PDB file of C-alpha atoms in Angstrom:
ATOM      1  CA  MET F   1      42.856  29.931 114.394  1.00 94.00           C
ATOM      2  CA  ALA F   2      41.705  29.154 110.791  1.00 98.00           C
ATOM      3  CA  ARG F   3      41.897  31.094 107.595  1.00 98.00           C
ATOM      4  CA  TYR F   4      38.735  31.616 105.455  1.00 98.00           C
ATOM      5  CA  LEU F   5      38.324  33.152 102.113  1.00 98.00           C
ATOM      6  CA  LEU F   6      35.338  35.632 101.798  1.00 97.00           C
ATOM      7  CA  LEU F   7      34.472  35.740  98.071  1.00 96.00           C
ATOM      8  CA  ILE F   8      32.375  38.728  97.244  1.00 93.00           C
ATOM      9  CA  HIS F   9      29.943  38.225  94.400  1.00 90.00           C
ATOM     10  CA  ASP F  10      28.125  41.281  93.112  1.00 87.00           C
ATOM     11  CA  ASN F  11      26.246  42.737  90.208  1.00 84.00           C
ATOM     12  CA  GLU F  12      28.895  44.376  87.997  1.00 83.00           C
ATOM     13  CA  GLU F  13      26.258  46.685  86.622  1.00 81.00           C
ATOM     14  CA  TYR F  14      26.087  48.408  90.005  1.00 79.00           C
ATOM     15  CA  ALA F  15      29.449  50.024  89.534  1.00 76.00           C
ATOM     16  CA  GLU F  16      28.313  51.421  86.173  1.00 78.00           C
ATOM     17  CA  THR F  17      24.946  52.739  87.291  1.00 82.00           C
ATOM     18  CA  ALA F  18      25.289  53.599  91.003  1.00 81.00           C
ATOM     19  CA  GLY F  19      26.821  56.971  90.621  1.00 84.00           C
ATOM     20  CA  GLU F  20      30.014  58.504  92.180  1.00 88.00           C
ATOM     21  CA  ALA F  21      28.559  59.217  95.531  1.00 89.00           C
ATOM     22  CA  ALA F  22      27.424  55.590  96.019  1.00 86.00           C
ATOM     23  CA  LEU F  23      30.738  54.273  94.900  1.00 87.00           C
ATOM     24  CA  ARG F  24      32.630  56.589  97.288  1.00 91.00           C
ATOM     25  CA  ALA F  25      30.306  55.376 100.071  1.00 90.00           C
ATOM     26  CA  LEU F  26      31.094  51.751  99.204  1.00 88.00           C
ATOM     27  CA  ASP F  27      34.812  52.528  99.247  1.00 91.00           C
ATOM     28  CA  GLU F  28      34.517  54.211 102.563  1.00 94.00           C
ATOM     29  CA  GLY F  29      32.563  51.239 103.873  1.00 92.00           C
ATOM     30  CA  HIS F  30      35.421  48.992 102.928  1.00 94.00           C
ATOM     31  CA  ARG F  31      37.925  51.324 104.615  1.00 95.00           C
ATOM     32  CA  VAL F  32      35.830  51.255 107.800  1.00 96.00           C
ATOM     33  CA  PHE F  33      35.477  47.393 107.470  1.00 96.00           C
ATOM     34  CA  ASN F  34      39.244  47.039 107.210  1.00 96.00           C
ATOM     35  CA  GLU F  35      39.892  49.273 110.171  1.00 97.00           C
ATOM     36  CA  GLU F  36      37.316  47.522 112.322  1.00 97.00           C
ATOM     37  CA  HIS F  37      38.564  44.039 111.306  1.00 97.00           C
ATOM     38  CA  LYS F  38      42.370  44.855 111.109  1.00 97.00           C
ATOM     39  CA  ASP F  39      43.072  42.072 113.703  1.00 97.00           C
ATOM     40  CA  VAL F  40      41.597  39.308 111.496  1.00 98.00           C
ATOM     41  CA  VAL F  41      41.997  40.537 107.923  1.00 98.00           C
ATOM     42  CA  VAL F  42      45.028  38.969 106.353  1.00 98.00           C
ATOM     43  CA  SER F  43      44.593  40.360 102.861  1.00 97.00           C
ATOM     44  CA  GLY F  44      41.919  41.503 100.496  1.00 96.00           C
ATOM     45  CA  GLU F  45      41.539  43.095  97.109  1.00 94.00           C
ATOM     46  CA  HIS F  46      38.931  44.524  94.643  1.00 91.00           C
ATOM     47  CA  LEU F  47      39.027  42.834  91.298  1.00 91.00           C
ATOM     48  CA  LYS F  48      38.728  44.615  87.965  1.00 90.00           C
ATOM     49  CA  PRO F  49      35.648  43.908  85.883  1.00 88.00           C
ATOM     50  CA  THR F  50      35.183  40.452  84.312  1.00 88.00           C
ATOM     51  CA  SER F  51      35.699  42.045  80.903  1.00 88.00           C
ATOM     52  CA  THR F  52      39.388  42.172  81.809  1.00 92.00           C
ATOM     53  CA  ALA F  53      39.602  38.453  82.621  1.00 92.00           C
ATOM     54  CA  THR F  54      41.423  35.838  80.656  1.00 94.00           C
ATOM     55  CA  VAL F  55      40.818  32.153  81.066  1.00 92.00           C
ATOM     56  CA  VAL F  56      43.271  29.354  80.485  1.00 94.00           C
ATOM     57  CA  ARG F  57      42.071  25.802  79.833  1.00 92.00           C
ATOM     58  CA  GLU F  58      43.582  22.546  78.705  1.00 94.00           C
ATOM     59  CA  ASP F  59      42.577  21.873  75.085  1.00 92.00           C
ATOM     60  CA  GLY F  60      42.592  18.112  75.332  1.00 92.00           C
ATOM     61  CA  ALA F  61      45.438  17.739  72.948  1.00 94.00           C
ATOM     62  CA  GLY F  62      48.311  18.497  75.344  1.00 93.00           C
ATOM     63  CA  GLY F  63      48.126  22.197  74.877  1.00 95.00           C
ATOM     64  CA  HIS F  64      46.180  25.147  76.297  1.00 96.00           C
ATOM     65  CA  LEU F  65      43.329  27.317  75.121  1.00 92.00           C
ATOM     66  CA  VAL F  66      43.496  30.973  76.174  1.00 95.00           C
ATOM     67  CA  THR F  67      40.244  33.032  75.894  1.00 92.00           C
ATOM     68  CA  ASP F  68      39.237  36.521  76.752  1.00 90.00           C
ATOM     69  CA  GLY F  69      36.405  37.120  79.265  1.00 81.00           C
ATOM     70  CA  PRO F  70      35.258  35.583  82.490  1.00 79.00           C
ATOM     71  CA  TYR F  71      35.035  31.824  83.311  1.00 76.00           C
ATOM     72  CA  ALA F  72      31.295  31.934  83.184  1.00 74.00           C
ATOM     73  CA  GLU F  73      28.880  34.559  81.983  1.00 73.00           C
ATOM     74  CA  THR F  74      26.552  35.410  84.981  1.00 73.00           C
ATOM     75  CA  LYS F  75      24.717  38.346  86.400  1.00 71.00           C
ATOM     76  CA  GLU F  76      26.846  38.255  89.607  1.00 78.00           C
ATOM     77  CA  ALA F  77      30.636  38.149  89.313  1.00 86.00           C
ATOM     78  CA  LEU F  78      33.416  37.767  91.696  1.00 90.00           C
ATOM     79  CA  GLY F  79      34.273  41.307  92.468  1.00 89.00           C
ATOM     80  CA  GLY F  80      36.744  40.971  95.308  1.00 92.00           C
ATOM     81  CA  TYR F  81      37.886  38.861  98.274  1.00 96.00           C
ATOM     82  CA  TYR F  82      39.180  39.009 101.799  1.00 97.00           C
ATOM     83  CA  ILE F  83      41.210  36.344 103.667  1.00 98.00           C
ATOM     84  CA  VAL F  84      40.437  36.423 107.373  1.00 98.00           C
ATOM     85  CA  ASP F  85      42.109  34.479 110.249  1.00 98.00           C
ATOM     86  CA  VAL F  86      39.446  33.731 112.853  1.00 98.00           C
ATOM     87  CA  PRO F  87      38.721  30.974 115.313  1.00 98.00           C
ATOM     88  CA  ASP F  88      36.083  29.181 113.492  1.00 98.00           C
ATOM     89  CA  LEU F  89      33.287  29.344 110.729  1.00 98.00           C
ATOM     90  CA  ASP F  90      30.954  31.187 113.038  1.00 98.00           C
ATOM     91  CA  ALA F  91      33.517  33.906 113.406  1.00 98.00           C
ATOM     92  CA  ALA F  92      34.114  34.029 109.677  1.00 98.00           C
ATOM     93  CA  LEU F  93      30.368  34.285 109.058  1.00 97.00           C
ATOM     94  CA  ALA F  94      30.127  37.103 111.627  1.00 97.00           C
ATOM     95  CA  VAL F  95      32.899  38.999 109.704  1.00 97.00           C
ATOM     96  CA  ALA F  96      31.285  38.352 106.287  1.00 96.00           C
ATOM     97  CA  LYS F  97      27.987  39.813 107.519  1.00 93.00           C
ATOM     98  CA  ARG F  98      29.816  43.055 108.233  1.00 93.00           C
ATOM     99  CA  LEU F  99      30.948  43.658 104.765  1.00 92.00           C
ATOM    100  CA  PRO F 100      29.559  46.899 103.207  1.00 87.00           C
ATOM    101  CA  TYR F 101      27.960  45.207 100.227  1.00 75.00           C
ATOM    102  CA  PHE F 102      24.815  44.445 102.236  1.00 57.00           C
ATOM    103  CA  GLY F 103      22.276  47.189 101.883  1.00 62.00           C
ATOM    104  CA  ARG F 104      21.038  46.238  98.408  1.00 64.00           C
ATOM    105  CA  PRO F 105      19.073  43.036  99.232  1.00 61.00           C
ATOM    106  CA  GLY F 106      19.553  40.296  96.668  1.00 67.00           C
ATOM    107  CA  GLU F 107      22.257  42.161  94.852  1.00 75.00           C
ATOM    108  CA  ALA F 108      25.379  40.723  96.627  1.00 83.00           C
ATOM    109  CA  ALA F 109      26.518  37.577  98.207  1.00 90.00           C
ATOM    110  CA  VAL F 110      29.600  36.476 100.141  1.00 94.00           C
ATOM    111  CA  GLU F 111      30.797  32.892  99.818  1.00 95.00           C
ATOM    112  CA  VAL F 112      32.718  31.765 102.835  1.00 98.00           C
ATOM    113  CA  ARG F 113      35.272  29.006 102.303  1.00 98.00           C
ATOM    114  CA  PRO F 114      37.901  27.515 104.621  1.00 98.00           C
ATOM    115  CA  LEU F 115      41.477  27.427 103.352  1.00 98.00           C
ATOM    116  CA  TYR F 116      43.609  24.347 103.830  1.00 95.00           C
TER     117      TYR F 116
END
């Protein structure tokens, strides 16, 4: 078995414009996803908006620079993740394809990366 990180990138504006019913449906989709994949999901979390992020960088002089906001300004932002324990990359991709974000073509993407 191998562990993979499923990084969910989505348009943050969706949460602001989708409406309560659509957000409840998305939450329900994740509940169902977790139930259907309980044998392989190790953990997962939904992240707060990038506006709540803080970035720490080395300042080049032996110190650190702390700034408010996301690492990079982009249309799509990291909105959450799952760690799954599956036999191989093909199995991780099959799990990623079942995430409830798909249904809005072009609006979400899942990056699948193996863990050491």
